[in-house]
Structure formats: C-alpha cells, structure tokens
Amino acid sequence: MNEHVQTSATAPLFNPLAPEFIRDPYPFYARLRDTDPMHVTPFGSIVASRHAEASLVLRDKRFGKDFVARSMRRYGPRIMDEPVFRSMSHWMLQQDPPDHTRLRGLVVQAFTARRVEDMRPRIQEIVDRTLDAVTPRGEMDLIADFAYRLPVTIICDMLGIPEEHREVFHERSSDSGRLLDPVPLSPQEIAQGNAGNAMSQAYFQNLFELRRRQPGDDLITQLVQAEEDGAKLSNEELTANIILLFGAGHETTVNLIGNGLLALHRNPDQLALLKARPELIGNAIEEFLRYDSSVQLTGRVALEEIEDLGGRRIPKGETVLCLLGSANRDSAVYPDRPEQLDITRPNVKPLSFGGGIHFCLGAQLARIEAEIAILTLLQRLPELRLVDAENPEWRPTFVLRGLKRLPGRW
C-alpha cells in the first residue's frame, strides 16, 4: 500500500481536499472499493467507488440533479440568494428534463461529430503556432504555455469571442473548480465565486449586445437569436450556460493534455512506444482518460427511494457521488493491472465524460484537441524532458484534477 495512505482508524476514508489525496487519490480509491464501496461521507452524501454502481447511477432515470433542493439541504434555504448558486442552477449540467433537454438541444448542433472533425486543421494550426513561439526558448511550462492556449482559443472561436478580448482569457487563472467540489464552500469561497461570476456576467452581457448588432457564425449569435424567441431561453439561462460552456470548454481539456503528458513521462516505456507508433494516439487518449481523469467525480440525487444499490438503501433526496477516477481503475472492468498505464490496453471505455443524458457535449472535441496537441508536441520536441515528473504541483481542487504547472526543457 502507498506510504502516503494513513491506515489509522481515525483517518477518514474520503477526504478529497487533503494534500495527499489531491497528490494521489488512487490508493485511497482502492481502499474504498475494497472496504466500503458505498461509503457515507462526513458531509452527508454517499460515495460510489466501484464501476458497477457509478455507471448505473449515471444512466438510471431514478437519479437526477435536483440542484436547487440539494443546495438548500446543504446550505440552508437562502443559498439561492447567492448569485453564483443562482447562476449554476441554470447550467444545463445541473438541470433535469425538461429544462435540460431544451437547453442541450440549443447547443448540441455546435458539437456534432462532423462539426468537430472539420475543426482539425484549425486545431493543428493553433498547436503549431504555439510551438513556433516557444521552441527557440528551450523551456516552457507545459500547462500555461502549451496545454492552456489551445482549448481556450478553440472555445473562444466557437463562442465568437473577438480576437482583441482573448488575451485576458489566456491570462486569467481559473479557480472556479472549487465550486464543484463535494466539500461545502466557506462563506469566503462563496463570496469569491460571486465576484468571479459577476465579472463573467458583465463581460458576456456586453458580448451579447455586440452579437445582437453584429451577428456572427458562432454559438453566442445562435443563442442570442434563441433568446429573442423568449420561449426557448431566458437571458439568465443564456448567461449562465455561456459561462458553463466557456469553463467546461477548456478546463477539462487542459487537464487531459497535462495529465496525459505527465503520465507518459512517468512511464518512459509508454512514451517511447507512442513516439515509435503514433497511430496508437487514439487509444492512448482513452487510456489517459481512464488512468488519470480530468474529472474525478460527478453527483446525482435519488429522485425516489432505491431499495438496494451496492448493498445500501438510498433514501429519496440522498446524494450519490460517483467517483469516476476510481471506477476507471476497477479491476472488475480492467482485470489486467488497472494501476498501470498501457496505451495498447484493449476495450478502454472510461467513465471520464460521465454518462446518460449528461454525457459530455464536448467529448469528441476534447479527444481531438488532446490527440493533436500531444502527438505534435512529441514529434516537434522529441528531446522534451520534464523538470520534476515526481513532484508536480497539483491544483488544490479535487473534482477537476489537473496540474498548476508542468515545467519542461529540451
């Protein structure tokens, strides 16, 4: 067992914001799967750590998001007076049908397989331009200088954010990940969330005005037109979901690229294999998603009483947190050394993009961005070495798992 895992009876089984948990959650997950696969947390939800229960909850219609009621149970009846919670309550990610169906239907066209495939040349161009700029320096931070620029540029393209506004998005560090963590927010963190939300709202409201006057071939123009048709979309929904798409459109892809590069450099045999056989990149991306998922957890609420889930009765209104990162290493699904990185692993079907009606809209886009980014980097900088692959600096959030920085040299 990993020496970082406290085995004392007093250590909580699930303490996701503890530094040792953020550094390496996987030994903790193994202990949960073995000893208490439907674990009741100190903050009052159930954690499903095995693949069987997690995948069932994601797809079962008896579970939903129930965001407003869930938040009130956790924070009290006044929580929806907080602007950041009110905004999140309109996210399609937090909605149940019929609102979820209506909102997702408005944006799904922008993410079709055909649309996304057509973006390959643009993605390649951004990656090449990024590498042209840093190659002469001989060093870079693979997160800020490389992984971050691509998905931010692509989501700006899709939303129609003007070129002259983009630098501020490239430089703005994103700490909104804490809003998604299962550990309740402090009043100070809620105030911080409100401030960030107010900035985003002000920016996007101005951009909506611009797109009403000067329509473009972009998602914001399309949604502004749907908003004018009142029945389809309110202004509050429009703003909230653009904030969601902007965040979701880059956060997780940055982490997929960063976590994937770290995994390769910690497993030199796999790095050498991918350099020798670049055609493995598609399967390698699925394995990166499985091995160290950008999204570690997603939650659902029981909309009715569930008699038996993994040996536990789930009362109506109970939150079940699905540990995607743990399910992805469950030996019941991956019998052959699930703790190992293996880019040739057969039948990799990670739960990293969620499941059911909330399956990630941008899954295919994220895969293609990561494919092109990682392959181009390996081809153009074959001598790249990480400065400290053993002790990288992780971001202090749990649900969104990613690196703060990842210095490399060549």
CSV table of N, CA, C and O in Angstrom, one decimal, residues 77-195:
chain,number,residue,atom,x,y,z
A,77,PRO,N,-32.0,27.5,3.3
A,77,PRO,CA,-33.0,28.0,2.3
A,77,PRO,C,-32.6,29.2,1.6
A,77,PRO,O,-33.1,29.5,0.5
A,78,ARG,N,-31.6,30.0,2.1
A,78,ARG,CA,-31.2,31.3,1.5
A,78,ARG,C,-30.1,31.1,0.4
A,78,ARG,O,-29.7,32.1,-0.1
A,79,ILE,N,-29.7,29.9,0.2
A,79,ILE,CA,-28.5,29.8,-0.7
A,79,ILE,C,-28.7,30.3,-2.1
A,79,ILE,O,-27.8,30.8,-2.8
A,80,MET,N,-30.0,30.2,-2.6
A,80,MET,CA,-30.2,30.7,-4.0
A,80,MET,C,-30.2,32.2,-4.1
A,80,MET,O,-30.3,32.7,-5.2
A,81,ASP,N,-30.1,32.9,-2.9
A,81,ASP,CA,-29.9,34.4,-3.0
A,81,ASP,C,-28.4,34.7,-3.4
A,81,ASP,O,-28.1,35.8,-3.8
A,82,GLU,N,-27.5,33.7,-3.3
A,82,GLU,CA,-26.1,33.9,-3.7
A,82,GLU,C,-26.0,33.8,-5.2
A,82,GLU,O,-26.4,32.8,-5.8
A,83,PRO,N,-25.5,34.9,-5.9
A,83,PRO,CA,-25.6,34.9,-7.4
A,83,PRO,C,-24.9,33.8,-8.0
A,83,PRO,O,-25.4,33.3,-9.0
A,84,VAL,N,-23.8,33.3,-7.5
A,84,VAL,CA,-23.1,32.2,-8.1
A,84,VAL,C,-23.9,30.9,-8.1
A,84,VAL,O,-23.9,30.1,-9.1
A,85,PHE,N,-24.7,30.7,-7.0
A,85,PHE,CA,-25.5,29.5,-7.0
A,85,PHE,C,-26.7,29.6,-7.9
A,85,PHE,O,-27.2,28.7,-8.5
A,86,ARG,N,-27.3,30.9,-7.9
A,86,ARG,CA,-28.4,31.1,-8.9
A,86,ARG,C,-28.0,30.9,-10.3
A,86,ARG,O,-28.7,30.2,-11.1
A,87,SER,N,-26.8,31.3,-10.6
A,87,SER,CA,-26.2,31.1,-12.0
A,87,SER,C,-26.0,29.6,-12.3
A,87,SER,O,-26.5,29.1,-13.3
A,88,MET,N,-25.4,28.9,-11.3
A,88,MET,CA,-25.2,27.5,-11.5
A,88,MET,C,-26.5,26.7,-11.6
A,88,MET,O,-26.6,25.7,-12.3
A,89,SER,N,-27.6,27.2,-11.0
A,89,SER,CA,-28.8,26.5,-11.1
A,89,SER,C,-29.4,26.5,-12.5
A,89,SER,O,-30.3,25.7,-12.8
A,90,HIS,N,-28.9,27.4,-13.3
A,90,HIS,CA,-29.4,27.5,-14.7
A,90,HIS,C,-28.5,26.7,-15.7
A,90,HIS,O,-28.8,26.5,-16.9
A,91,TRP,N,-27.3,26.2,-15.2
A,91,TRP,CA,-26.4,25.4,-16.0
A,91,TRP,C,-27.2,24.1,-16.5
A,91,TRP,O,-27.8,23.5,-15.7
A,92,MET,N,-27.0,23.8,-17.8
A,92,MET,CA,-27.6,22.5,-18.2
A,92,MET,C,-27.0,21.4,-17.5
A,92,MET,O,-27.7,20.4,-17.3
A,93,LEU,N,-25.8,21.5,-17.0
A,93,LEU,CA,-25.1,20.5,-16.3
A,93,LEU,C,-25.8,20.1,-15.0
A,93,LEU,O,-25.7,19.0,-14.4
A,94,GLN,N,-26.6,21.1,-14.4
A,94,GLN,CA,-27.3,21.0,-13.1
A,94,GLN,C,-28.8,20.8,-13.3
A,94,GLN,O,-29.5,20.8,-12.3
A,95,GLN,N,-29.2,20.7,-14.6
A,95,GLN,CA,-30.7,20.6,-14.8
A,95,GLN,C,-31.2,19.2,-15.0
A,95,GLN,O,-30.4,18.4,-15.5
A,96,ASP,N,-32.4,19.0,-14.8
A,96,ASP,CA,-33.1,17.8,-15.1
A,96,ASP,C,-34.1,18.1,-16.3
A,96,ASP,O,-34.4,19.3,-16.5
A,97,PRO,N,-34.6,17.0,-17.0
A,97,PRO,CA,-35.6,17.3,-18.0
A,97,PRO,C,-36.8,17.9,-17.3
A,97,PRO,O,-37.0,17.6,-16.2
A,98,PRO,N,-37.6,18.7,-18.1
A,98,PRO,CA,-37.5,19.0,-19.5
A,98,PRO,C,-36.5,20.2,-19.7
A,98,PRO,O,-36.1,20.4,-20.9
A,99,ASP,N,-36.1,20.9,-18.7
A,99,ASP,CA,-35.2,22.1,-19.0
A,99,ASP,C,-33.9,21.7,-19.6
A,99,ASP,O,-33.4,22.3,-20.5
A,100,HIS,N,-33.4,20.6,-19.0
A,100,HIS,CA,-32.1,20.1,-19.6
A,100,HIS,C,-32.2,19.8,-21.0
A,100,HIS,O,-31.3,20.1,-21.9
A,101,THR,N,-33.3,19.1,-21.4
A,101,THR,CA,-33.5,18.7,-22.8
A,101,THR,C,-33.6,19.9,-23.7
A,101,THR,O,-32.9,20.0,-24.8
A,102,ARG,N,-34.3,21.0,-23.3
A,102,ARG,CA,-34.4,22.2,-24.1
A,102,ARG,C,-33.1,22.9,-24.2
A,102,ARG,O,-32.7,23.3,-25.3
A,103,LEU,N,-32.3,23.1,-23.1
A,103,LEU,CA,-31.1,23.8,-23.2
A,103,LEU,C,-30.0,23.1,-24.0
A,103,LEU,O,-29.3,23.6,-24.8
A,104,ARG,N,-29.9,21.7,-23.8
A,104,ARG,CA,-28.9,21.0,-24.5
A,104,ARG,C,-29.2,21.0,-26.0
A,104,ARG,O,-28.4,21.1,-26.8
A,105,GLY,N,-30.5,20.9,-26.3
A,105,GLY,CA,-31.0,20.9,-27.7
A,105,GLY,C,-30.5,22.2,-28.4
A,105,GLY,O,-30.3,22.2,-29.7
A,106,LEU,N,-30.4,23.3,-27.7
A,106,LEU,CA,-30.0,24.6,-28.3
A,106,LEU,C,-28.5,24.6,-28.7
A,106,LEU,O,-28.1,25.3,-29.6
A,107,VAL,N,-27.7,23.8,-28.0
A,107,VAL,CA,-26.2,23.9,-28.3
A,107,VAL,C,-25.6,22.7,-28.9
A,107,VAL,O,-24.5,22.7,-29.4
A,108,VAL,N,-26.4,21.6,-29.0
A,108,VAL,CA,-25.8,20.3,-29.4
A,108,VAL,C,-25.3,20.4,-30.9
A,108,VAL,O,-24.3,19.7,-31.2
A,109,GLN,N,-25.9,21.2,-31.7
A,109,GLN,CA,-25.5,21.3,-33.1
A,109,GLN,C,-24.1,21.8,-33.3
A,109,GLN,O,-23.4,21.4,-34.2
A,110,ALA,N,-23.6,22.6,-32.3
A,110,ALA,CA,-22.2,23.1,-32.4
A,110,ALA,C,-21.2,22.0,-32.2
A,110,ALA,O,-20.0,22.2,-32.5
A,111,PHE,N,-21.6,20.9,-31.6
A,111,PHE,CA,-20.7,19.8,-31.2
A,111,PHE,C,-20.8,18.5,-31.9
A,111,PHE,O,-20.4,17.5,-31.4
A,112,THR,N,-21.5,18.5,-33.0
A,112,THR,CA,-21.7,17.3,-33.8
A,112,THR,C,-20.3,16.7,-34.2
A,112,THR,O,-19.4,17.5,-34.4
A,113,ALA,N,-20.3,15.4,-34.5
A,113,ALA,CA,-19.0,14.8,-34.9
A,113,ALA,C,-18.5,15.4,-36.1
A,113,ALA,O,-17.3,15.7,-36.3
A,114,ARG,N,-19.4,15.7,-37.1
A,114,ARG,CA,-19.0,16.4,-38.3
A,114,ARG,C,-18.3,17.7,-38.1
A,114,ARG,O,-17.3,18.1,-38.6
A,115,ARG,N,-19.0,18.5,-37.3
A,115,ARG,CA,-18.5,19.9,-37.0
A,115,ARG,C,-17.1,19.8,-36.4
A,115,ARG,O,-16.3,20.6,-36.7
A,116,VAL,N,-17.0,18.9,-35.4
A,116,VAL,CA,-15.8,18.8,-34.7
A,116,VAL,C,-14.6,18.3,-35.6
A,116,VAL,O,-13.5,18.8,-35.5
A,117,GLU,N,-14.9,17.3,-36.4
A,117,GLU,CA,-13.9,16.8,-37.4
A,117,GLU,C,-13.4,17.9,-38.3
A,117,GLU,O,-12.2,18.0,-38.6
A,118,ASP,N,-14.3,18.8,-38.7
A,118,ASP,CA,-13.9,19.9,-39.6
A,118,ASP,C,-13.0,20.9,-38.9
A,118,ASP,O,-12.4,21.7,-39.5
A,119,MET,N,-12.9,20.8,-37.5
A,119,MET,CA,-12.0,21.8,-36.8
A,119,MET,C,-10.6,21.3,-36.7
A,119,MET,O,-9.7,22.0,-36.2
A,120,ARG,N,-10.3,20.1,-37.2
A,120,ARG,CA,-8.9,19.6,-37.1
A,120,ARG,C,-7.8,20.6,-37.7
A,120,ARG,O,-6.8,20.8,-37.0
A,121,PRO,N,-8.0,21.1,-38.9
A,121,PRO,CA,-7.0,22.0,-39.4
A,121,PRO,C,-6.7,23.2,-38.5
A,121,PRO,O,-5.6,23.6,-38.3
A,122,ARG,N,-7.8,23.8,-38.0
A,122,ARG,CA,-7.7,24.9,-37.1
A,122,ARG,C,-7.0,24.5,-35.8
A,122,ARG,O,-6.1,25.3,-35.3
A,123,ILE,N,-7.3,23.4,-35.2
A,123,ILE,CA,-6.6,22.9,-34.0
A,123,ILE,C,-5.1,22.7,-34.3
A,123,ILE,O,-4.3,23.1,-33.5
A,124,GLN,N,-4.8,22.1,-35.4
A,124,GLN,CA,-3.4,21.9,-35.8
A,124,GLN,C,-2.7,23.2,-35.9
A,124,GLN,O,-1.5,23.4,-35.5
A,125,GLU,N,-3.3,24.2,-36.5
A,125,GLU,CA,-2.7,25.5,-36.8
A,125,GLU,C,-2.4,26.2,-35.4
A,125,GLU,O,-1.3,26.7,-35.2
A,126,ILE,N,-3.3,26.1,-34.4
A,126,ILE,CA,-3.1,26.7,-33.1
A,126,ILE,C,-1.9,26.0,-32.4
A,126,ILE,O,-1.0,26.7,-31.8
A,127,VAL,N,-1.9,24.7,-32.5
A,127,VAL,CA,-0.8,23.9,-31.8
A,127,VAL,C,0.6,24.3,-32.4
A,127,VAL,O,1.6,24.6,-31.7
A,128,ASP,N,0.6,24.3,-33.8
A,128,ASP,CA,1.9,24.7,-34.5
A,128,ASP,C,2.3,26.1,-34.1
A,128,ASP,O,3.5,26.3,-33.9
A,129,ARG,N,1.4,27.0,-34.1
A,129,ARG,CA,1.7,28.4,-33.8
A,129,ARG,C,2.3,28.5,-32.4
A,129,ARG,O,3.2,29.3,-32.1
A,130,THR,N,1.6,27.8,-31.4
A,130,THR,CA,2.1,27.8,-30.0
A,130,THR,C,3.5,27.3,-29.9
A,130,THR,O,4.3,27.9,-29.2
A,131,LEU,N,3.8,26.2,-30.6
A,131,LEU,CA,5.1,25.6,-30.5
A,131,LEU,C,6.1,26.5,-31.2
A,131,LEU,O,7.3,26.6,-30.8
A,132,ASP,N,5.8,27.1,-32.4
A,132,ASP,CA,6.7,28.0,-33.0
A,132,ASP,C,7.2,29.1,-32.1
A,132,ASP,O,8.3,29.5,-32.1
A,133,ALA,N,6.3,29.6,-31.2
A,133,ALA,CA,6.6,30.7,-30.3
A,133,ALA,C,7.5,30.2,-29.2
A,133,ALA,O,8.4,31.0,-28.8
A,134,VAL,N,7.4,29.0,-28.7
A,134,VAL,CA,8.2,28.6,-27.5
A,134,VAL,C,9.4,27.8,-27.9
A,134,VAL,O,10.4,27.8,-27.1
A,135,THR,N,9.5,27.2,-29.1
A,135,THR,CA,10.6,26.3,-29.4
A,135,THR,C,12.0,26.9,-29.2
A,135,THR,O,12.8,26.3,-28.6
A,136,PRO,N,12.2,28.1,-29.7
A,136,PRO,CA,13.5,28.7,-29.5
A,136,PRO,C,14.0,28.9,-28.0
A,136,PRO,O,15.1,29.0,-27.8
A,137,ARG,N,13.0,29.0,-27.1
A,137,ARG,CA,13.3,29.2,-25.7
A,137,ARG,C,14.0,28.1,-25.0
A,137,ARG,O,14.7,28.2,-24.0
A,138,GLY,N,13.7,26.8,-25.5
A,138,GLY,CA,14.3,25.7,-24.9
A,138,GLY,C,13.7,25.2,-23.6
A,138,GLY,O,14.1,24.2,-23.0
A,139,GLU,N,12.7,26.0,-23.1
A,139,GLU,CA,11.9,25.6,-21.9
A,139,GLU,C,10.5,26.2,-21.9
A,139,GLU,O,10.3,27.2,-22.6
A,140,MET,N,9.6,25.6,-21.3
A,140,MET,CA,8.3,26.2,-21.1
A,140,MET,C,7.5,25.5,-19.9
A,140,MET,O,8.0,24.4,-19.5
A,141,ASP,N,6.5,26.1,-19.5
A,141,ASP,CA,5.5,25.5,-18.6
A,141,ASP,C,4.5,24.9,-19.5
A,141,ASP,O,3.7,25.5,-20.2
A,142,LEU,N,4.4,23.5,-19.5
A,142,LEU,CA,3.5,22.8,-20.5
A,142,LEU,C,2.1,23.1,-20.2
A,142,LEU,O,1.2,22.9,-21.1
A,143,ILE,N,1.7,23.6,-19.0
A,143,ILE,CA,0.3,24.0,-18.8
A,143,ILE,C,0.0,25.4,-19.3
A,143,ILE,O,-0.7,25.5,-20.3
A,144,ALA,N,0.7,26.4,-18.8
A,144,ALA,CA,0.4,27.8,-19.2
A,144,ALA,C,0.7,28.1,-20.7
A,144,ALA,O,0.0,28.7,-21.4
A,145,ASP,N,1.9,27.6,-21.1
A,145,ASP,CA,2.4,28.0,-22.4
A,145,ASP,C,1.9,27.1,-23.5
A,145,ASP,O,2.0,27.4,-24.7
A,146,PHE,N,1.4,25.9,-23.1
A,146,PHE,CA,1.0,24.9,-24.2
A,146,PHE,C,-0.4,24.4,-24.0
A,146,PHE,O,-1.3,24.8,-24.8
A,147,ALA,N,-0.7,23.6,-23.0
A,147,ALA,CA,-2.0,23.0,-22.9
A,147,ALA,C,-3.1,23.9,-22.8
A,147,ALA,O,-4.2,23.7,-23.3
A,148,TYR,N,-2.9,25.1,-22.1
A,148,TYR,CA,-4.0,26.0,-21.8
A,148,TYR,C,-4.4,26.8,-23.1
A,148,TYR,O,-5.6,27.1,-23.3
A,149,ARG,N,-3.4,27.1,-24.0
A,149,ARG,CA,-3.7,28.1,-25.1
A,149,ARG,C,-4.7,27.4,-26.1
A,149,ARG,O,-5.6,28.1,-26.6
A,150,LEU,N,-4.5,26.2,-26.3
A,150,LEU,CA,-5.3,25.5,-27.4
A,150,LEU,C,-6.8,25.5,-27.1
A,150,LEU,O,-7.6,26.1,-27.8
A,151,PRO,N,-7.2,24.9,-26.0
A,151,PRO,CA,-8.7,24.8,-25.7
A,151,PRO,C,-9.3,26.2,-25.5
A,151,PRO,O,-10.5,26.4,-25.9
A,152,VAL,N,-8.6,27.1,-24.9
A,152,VAL,CA,-9.1,28.5,-24.7
A,152,VAL,C,-9.4,29.1,-26.0
A,152,VAL,O,-10.4,29.7,-26.3
A,153,THR,N,-8.4,29.0,-27.0
A,153,THR,CA,-8.6,29.6,-28.3
A,153,THR,C,-9.8,29.0,-29.0
A,153,THR,O,-10.6,29.7,-29.6
A,154,ILE,N,-9.9,27.6,-29.0
A,154,ILE,CA,-11.0,26.9,-29.7
A,154,ILE,C,-12.3,27.3,-29.1
A,154,ILE,O,-13.3,27.6,-29.9
A,155,ILE,N,-12.5,27.4,-27.8
A,155,ILE,CA,-13.8,27.7,-27.2
A,155,ILE,C,-14.1,29.2,-27.5
A,155,ILE,O,-15.2,29.6,-27.8
A,156,CYS,N,-13.1,30.1,-27.6
A,156,CYS,CA,-13.3,31.5,-28.0
A,156,CYS,C,-13.8,31.5,-29.4
A,156,CYS,O,-14.7,32.3,-29.8
A,157,ASP,N,-13.2,30.7,-30.3
A,157,ASP,CA,-13.6,30.6,-31.7
A,157,ASP,C,-15.1,30.2,-31.8
A,157,ASP,O,-15.9,30.9,-32.4
A,158,MET,N,-15.4,29.2,-31.0
A,158,MET,CA,-16.8,28.6,-31.1
A,158,MET,C,-17.8,29.6,-30.6
A,158,MET,O,-18.9,29.7,-31.1
A,159,LEU,N,-17.5,30.3,-29.5
A,159,LEU,CA,-18.4,31.2,-28.9
A,159,LEU,C,-18.5,32.6,-29.6
A,159,LEU,O,-19.4,33.3,-29.4
A,160,GLY,N,-17.4,32.9,-30.4
A,160,GLY,CA,-17.4,34.2,-31.1
A,160,GLY,C,-16.9,35.3,-30.2
A,160,GLY,O,-17.3,36.4,-30.3
A,161,ILE,N,-15.9,34.9,-29.4
A,161,ILE,CA,-15.3,36.0,-28.5
A,161,ILE,C,-14.2,36.7,-29.4
A,161,ILE,O,-13.3,36.0,-30.0
A,162,PRO,N,-14.3,38.0,-29.6
A,162,PRO,CA,-13.4,38.7,-30.5
A,162,PRO,C,-12.0,38.5,-30.2
A,162,PRO,O,-11.6,38.5,-29.0
A,163,GLU,N,-11.1,38.5,-31.2
A,163,GLU,CA,-9.7,38.3,-31.0
A,163,GLU,C,-9.1,39.3,-30.0
A,163,GLU,O,-8.3,38.9,-29.1
A,164,GLU,N,-9.5,40.6,-30.0
A,164,GLU,CA,-8.9,41.6,-29.2
A,164,GLU,C,-9.3,41.4,-27.7
A,164,GLU,O,-8.7,42.0,-26.8
A,165,HIS,N,-10.2,40.5,-27.4
A,165,HIS,CA,-10.6,40.3,-26.0
A,165,HIS,C,-9.9,39.1,-25.4
A,165,HIS,O,-10.1,38.8,-24.2
A,166,ARG,N,-9.2,38.3,-26.2
A,166,ARG,CA,-8.8,37.0,-25.8
A,166,ARG,C,-7.6,36.9,-24.9
A,166,ARG,O,-7.6,36.0,-24.0
A,167,GLU,N,-6.7,37.9,-25.0
A,167,GLU,CA,-5.5,37.8,-24.1
A,167,GLU,C,-5.9,37.7,-22.6
A,167,GLU,O,-5.3,37.0,-21.9
A,168,VAL,N,-7.0,38.5,-22.3
A,168,VAL,CA,-7.4,38.5,-20.9
A,168,VAL,C,-7.9,37.1,-20.5
A,168,VAL,O,-7.6,36.6,-19.3
A,169,PHE,N,-8.5,36.3,-21.4
A,169,PHE,CA,-8.9,35.0,-21.1
A,169,PHE,C,-7.7,34.0,-21.0
A,169,PHE,O,-7.7,33.1,-20.2
A,170,HIS,N,-6.7,34.3,-21.8
A,170,HIS,CA,-5.5,33.5,-21.7
A,170,HIS,C,-4.8,33.7,-20.4
A,170,HIS,O,-4.1,32.7,-19.9
A,171,GLU,N,-4.9,34.9,-19.9
A,171,GLU,CA,-4.1,35.2,-18.7
A,171,GLU,C,-4.8,34.9,-17.4
A,171,GLU,O,-4.2,34.8,-16.3
A,172,ARG,N,-6.1,34.8,-17.5
A,172,ARG,CA,-6.9,34.7,-16.3
A,172,ARG,C,-6.8,33.3,-15.7
A,172,ARG,O,-7.2,32.3,-16.3
A,173,SER,N,-6.2,33.2,-14.5
A,173,SER,CA,-6.1,31.8,-14.0
A,173,SER,C,-7.5,31.4,-13.5
A,173,SER,O,-8.3,32.3,-13.0
A,174,SER,N,-7.8,30.2,-13.6
A,174,SER,CA,-9.2,29.8,-13.3
A,174,SER,C,-9.2,29.0,-12.0
A,174,SER,O,-8.6,28.0,-11.9
A,175,ASP,N,-10.0,29.5,-11.0
A,175,ASP,CA,-10.1,28.8,-9.8
A,175,ASP,C,-11.5,28.4,-9.5
A,175,ASP,O,-11.8,28.1,-8.4
A,176,SER,N,-12.3,28.4,-10.5
A,176,SER,CA,-13.7,28.1,-10.3
A,176,SER,C,-14.0,26.6,-10.0
A,176,SER,O,-15.1,26.3,-9.6
A,177,GLY,N,-12.9,25.8,-10.2
A,177,GLY,CA,-13.1,24.4,-10.0
A,177,GLY,C,-13.6,24.0,-8.6
A,177,GLY,O,-14.3,23.1,-8.4
A,178,ARG,N,-13.3,24.9,-7.6
A,178,ARG,CA,-13.7,24.6,-6.2
A,178,ARG,C,-15.2,24.6,-6.1
A,178,ARG,O,-15.7,23.9,-5.2
A,179,LEU,N,-15.9,25.3,-6.9
A,179,LEU,CA,-17.4,25.3,-6.9
A,179,LEU,C,-18.0,23.9,-7.0
A,179,LEU,O,-19.1,23.7,-6.6
A,180,LEU,N,-17.2,23.0,-7.7
A,180,LEU,CA,-17.8,21.7,-8.0
A,180,LEU,C,-17.4,20.7,-6.9
A,180,LEU,O,-17.9,19.6,-7.0
A,181,ASP,N,-16.5,21.0,-6.0
A,181,ASP,CA,-16.0,20.0,-5.0
A,181,ASP,C,-17.2,19.6,-4.1
A,181,ASP,O,-18.0,20.5,-3.8
A,182,PRO,N,-17.1,18.4,-3.6
A,182,PRO,CA,-18.2,17.9,-2.7
A,182,PRO,C,-18.1,18.4,-1.3
A,182,PRO,O,-19.0,18.3,-0.5
A,183,VAL,N,-16.9,19.0,-0.9
A,183,VAL,CA,-16.8,19.6,0.4
A,183,VAL,C,-17.4,21.0,0.4
A,183,VAL,O,-17.1,21.8,-0.5
A,184,PRO,N,-18.4,21.3,1.3
A,184,PRO,CA,-19.1,22.6,1.3
A,184,PRO,C,-18.2,23.8,1.2
A,184,PRO,O,-17.1,23.8,1.8
A,185,LEU,N,-18.6,24.8,0.5
A,185,LEU,CA,-17.8,26.1,0.4
A,185,LEU,C,-18.0,26.9,1.7
A,185,LEU,O,-19.0,27.0,2.3
A,186,SER,N,-16.9,27.6,2.0
A,186,SER,CA,-16.9,28.6,3.1
A,186,SER,C,-17.6,29.8,2.6
A,186,SER,O,-17.6,30.1,1.4
A,187,PRO,N,-18.1,30.7,3.5
A,187,PRO,CA,-18.7,32.0,3.1
A,187,PRO,C,-17.7,32.8,2.3
A,187,PRO,O,-18.1,33.4,1.3
A,188,GLN,N,-16.4,32.7,2.6
A,188,GLN,CA,-15.4,33.4,1.8
A,188,GLN,C,-15.3,32.9,0.4
A,188,GLN,O,-15.2,33.6,-0.6
A,189,GLU,N,-15.4,31.6,0.3
A,189,GLU,CA,-15.3,31.0,-1.1
A,189,GLU,C,-16.5,31.3,-1.9
A,189,GLU,O,-16.5,31.5,-3.1
A,190,ILE,N,-17.7,31.4,-1.2
A,190,ILE,CA,-18.9,31.8,-1.9
A,190,ILE,C,-18.8,33.2,-2.4
A,190,ILE,O,-19.1,33.5,-3.6
A,191,ALA,N,-18.2,34.1,-1.6
A,191,ALA,CA,-18.0,35.5,-2.0
A,191,ALA,C,-17.1,35.6,-3.2
A,191,ALA,O,-17.3,36.4,-4.1
A,192,GLN,N,-16.0,34.8,-3.2
A,192,GLN,CA,-15.1,34.7,-4.3
A,192,GLN,C,-15.8,34.2,-5.5
A,192,GLN,O,-15.6,34.8,-6.6
A,193,GLY,N,-16.6,33.2,-5.4
A,193,GLY,CA,-17.4,32.7,-6.5
A,193,GLY,C,-18.4,33.8,-7.1
A,193,GLY,O,-18.5,33.9,-8.3
A,194,ASN,N,-19.0,34.5,-6.2
A,194,ASN,CA,-19.9,35.6,-6.6
A,194,ASN,C,-19.1,36.7,-7.4
A,194,ASN,O,-19.6,37.2,-8.4
A,195,ALA,N,-17.9,37.0,-7.0
A,195,ALA,CA,-17.1,38.0,-7.6
A,195,ALA,C,-16.8,37.6,-9.0
A,195,ALA,O,-16.9,38.3,-10.0
